[in-house]
Coordinates of C-alpha atoms in Angstrom, one line a residue:
X17 CA 123.7 135.8 101.6
X18 CA 122.2 132.6 102.9
X19 CA 119.1 131.1 101.2
X20 CA 116.6 129.3 103.3
X21 CA 115.0 126.5 101.4
X22 CA 111.4 125.4 101.9
X23 CA 109.9 122.1 101.0
X24 CA 106.5 121.2 99.5
X25 CA 104.6 118.0 99.2
X26 CA 103.4 117.0 95.8
X27 CA 100.7 114.3 95.5
X28 CA 101.2 112.2 92.3
X29 CA 100.5 108.8 90.9
X30 CA 103.6 106.6 90.8
X31 CA 104.7 103.0 90.8
X32 CA 104.6 102.2 94.5
X33 CA 105.2 98.5 94.3
X34 CA 106.9 95.9 92.1
X35 CA 107.2 92.2 92.1
X36 CA 108.2 89.1 90.1
X37 CA 107.5 85.5 90.6
X38 CA 108.6 82.4 88.7
X39 CA 106.8 79.2 89.5
X40 CA 106.5 75.5 88.5
X41 CA 103.3 73.7 89.1
X42 CA 102.1 70.2 88.3
X43 CA 98.7 69.4 87.1
X44 CA 97.1 65.9 86.8
X45 CA 94.9 65.1 83.8
X46 CA 93.0 61.8 83.5
X47 CA 92.3 61.0 79.8
X48 CA 89.3 58.9 78.9
X49 CA 91.6 56.1 77.6
X50 CA 94.7 54.8 79.3
X51 CA 97.7 56.4 77.5
X52 CA 100.5 54.3 76.0
X53 CA 102.6 57.3 75.1
X54 CA 102.5 61.1 75.1
X55 CA 102.8 62.6 71.6
X56 CA 102.5 66.2 72.7
X57 CA 101.4 68.5 75.5
X58 CA 100.7 72.2 75.3
X59 CA 99.0 75.1 77.0
X60 CA 96.5 77.4 75.1
X61 CA 93.9 80.0 75.8
X62 CA 95.7 81.7 78.8
X63 CA 93.7 84.5 80.4
X64 CA 94.4 86.3 83.6
X65 CA 93.8 89.4 85.7
X66 CA 95.5 91.0 88.6
X67 CA 94.0 92.1 92.0
X68 CA 95.5 93.7 95.0
X69 CA 95.8 91.3 98.0
X70 CA 97.5 92.5 101.2
X71 CA 101.2 93.1 100.6
X72 CA 101.1 91.4 97.2
X73 CA 99.2 91.1 94.0
X74 CA 97.2 88.0 93.1
X75 CA 97.1 86.9 89.5
X76 CA 93.9 84.9 88.9
X77 CA 93.7 83.0 85.6
X78 CA 92.8 80.0 83.5
X79 CA 94.4 78.0 80.7
X80 CA 93.6 74.9 78.7
X81 CA 95.9 71.9 78.9
X82 CA 95.9 69.8 75.7
X83 CA 97.5 66.3 75.8
X84 CA 97.9 64.4 72.5
X85 CA 98.4 60.8 73.4
X86 CA 98.3 57.3 71.9
X87 CA 96.4 54.4 73.4
X88 CA 95.3 50.8 72.6
X89 CA 98.9 49.6 72.1
X90 CA 99.8 52.8 70.1
X91 CA 97.1 52.1 67.5
X92 CA 94.8 55.1 68.3
X93 CA 95.4 58.8 69.2
X94 CA 93.3 61.3 71.0
X95 CA 93.6 64.8 72.6
X96 CA 92.6 65.1 76.2
X97 CA 91.6 68.7 77.1
X98 CA 91.2 70.2 80.6
X99 CA 90.8 73.8 81.7
X100 CA 92.8 74.7 84.8
X101 CA 92.2 77.6 87.1
X102 CA 94.9 79.1 89.3
X103 CA 95.7 81.9 91.8
X104 CA 99.3 83.0 91.9
X105 CA 100.2 85.3 94.8
X106 CA 103.1 87.6 93.7
X107 CA 104.8 89.3 96.7
X108 CA 105.9 92.9 96.2
X109 CA 109.7 93.1 96.6
X110 CA 109.5 96.9 96.6
X111 CA 106.5 98.6 98.3
X112 CA 106.2 102.3 99.2
X113 CA 104.3 102.2 102.4
X114 CA 103.2 105.8 102.1
X115 CA 100.9 105.2 99.1
X116 CA 97.2 105.9 99.4
X117 CA 95.4 102.6 99.3
X118 CA 92.2 104.3 98.0
X119 CA 93.8 104.9 94.6
X120 CA 95.5 101.6 93.9
X121 CA 95.7 100.2 90.3
X122 CA 97.4 96.9 89.7
X123 CA 98.7 95.2 86.6
X124 CA 100.4 91.9 85.7
X125 CA 102.4 90.8 82.7
X126 CA 103.1 87.2 81.9
X127 CA 106.9 87.5 81.3
X128 CA 106.8 83.7 80.6
X129 CA 103.5 82.4 79.4
X130 CA 102.6 79.0 80.9
X131 CA 104.3 76.3 79.0
X132 CA 104.7 72.5 79.4
X133 CA 108.1 71.4 80.7
X134 CA 107.4 67.7 81.1
X135 CA 104.5 65.2 80.7
X136 CA 104.6 61.8 82.2
X137 CA 102.2 58.9 82.5
X138 CA 101.6 57.3 85.9
X139 CA 100.8 53.6 86.4
X140 CA 97.1 54.3 86.8
X141 CA 96.8 56.1 83.4
X142 CA 96.9 59.7 84.7
X143 CA 99.1 62.2 83.1
X144 CA 101.2 64.6 85.2
X145 CA 102.0 67.9 83.4
X146 CA 104.7 70.2 84.8
X147 CA 104.1 73.8 83.8
X148 CA 106.3 76.8 84.2
X149 CA 105.0 80.4 84.4
X150 CA 106.3 83.8 85.4
X151 CA 104.6 87.1 86.2
X152 CA 105.9 90.7 86.8
X153 CA 103.4 92.9 88.6
X154 CA 103.2 96.6 89.5
X155 CA 101.1 98.6 91.9
X156 CA 100.4 102.2 90.9
X157 CA 98.9 104.5 93.5
X158 CA 98.9 108.1 94.8
X159 CA 101.9 109.0 96.9
X160 CA 103.6 112.1 98.3
X161 CA 106.9 113.5 97.0
X162 CA 108.9 116.1 98.9
X163 CA 110.5 118.8 96.8
X164 CA 112.8 121.7 97.7
X165 CA 111.6 125.2 96.7
X166 CA 114.0 128.1 96.1
X167 CA 112.5 131.2 97.6
X168 CA 112.1 134.1 95.2
X169 CA 113.0 131.7 92.4
X170 CA 111.8 133.7 89.4
X171 CA 112.9 131.6 86.5
X172 CA 110.5 132.9 83.8
X173 CA 113.1 135.2 82.2
X174 CA 115.9 132.6 82.4
X175 CA 116.9 130.5 79.4
X176 CA 118.1 127.1 80.5
X177 CA 119.8 124.8 78.0
X178 CA 119.8 121.2 79.4
X179 CA 120.9 119.7 76.1
X180 CA 124.2 117.8 76.2
X181 CA 127.0 118.7 73.8
X182 CA 129.7 116.1 73.0
X183 CA 132.4 118.5 74.3
X184 CA 130.7 119.1 77.7
X185 CA 132.6 116.3 79.4
X186 CA 136.2 117.0 78.0
X187 CA 137.3 118.8 81.2
X188 CA 136.1 116.2 83.6
X189 CA 138.7 114.4 85.7
X190 CA 138.0 110.6 85.4
X191 CA 139.7 110.0 88.7
X192 CA 136.8 111.8 90.4
X193 CA 134.1 109.5 89.0
X194 CA 132.6 107.0 91.3
X195 CA 133.6 103.4 90.5
X196 CA 130.2 102.1 91.5
X197 CA 128.3 103.9 88.7

C-alpha cells in the first residue's frame, strides 16, 4: 500500500533574520581647558533602539563620554562631558526573503557595551576617544512553513513515548554515524 502525502502551509512568527556587527569609532571631544594628561575616559548612559532599514537593522542610540583630565601643568583636574549620537547599520547575514514585511518586529542587544579603548590628546588640545561596540540583531516576522500531512493519520488513540532512555542507543553502530555531526 502506497501512501500519498499532502503538504500544508502554516503561517507562524519566526526569526527571519539575524545579524551581528562589531565596530570601532573615534570621537573627538574639545575640553574647555587644554589637557596636559588623560586621567580616565569612560562611557555611561548608553541608550538605543532598533528599527528595520532595508536589508538590515539600524541601531540608533546615544551615550555620554566622560574624560577626566589634568590641565595647567598637571595642577588642576576636570571632567569634560559630551553626549554622542550614533546610527549603526547592522546587515542581516541570514534573511528569509519569504517573510511578510507587514508583521516585522526587530530587536537589538549590545553584546559589547560601548567602551573606551584609547584616549589621546592632539596638539590643538582636542581629545580623540576610540570606542568599541558590538550589536546582535534579530528580525521576527510572519513566514510560511511547509509541512507534510499523513492522510488518515488518526493518532488520537496512539500513545507515543518520545522520552530517551539511556539504553536506547546501545545497539547503534558507531561506524554509521556521520563524522560531520
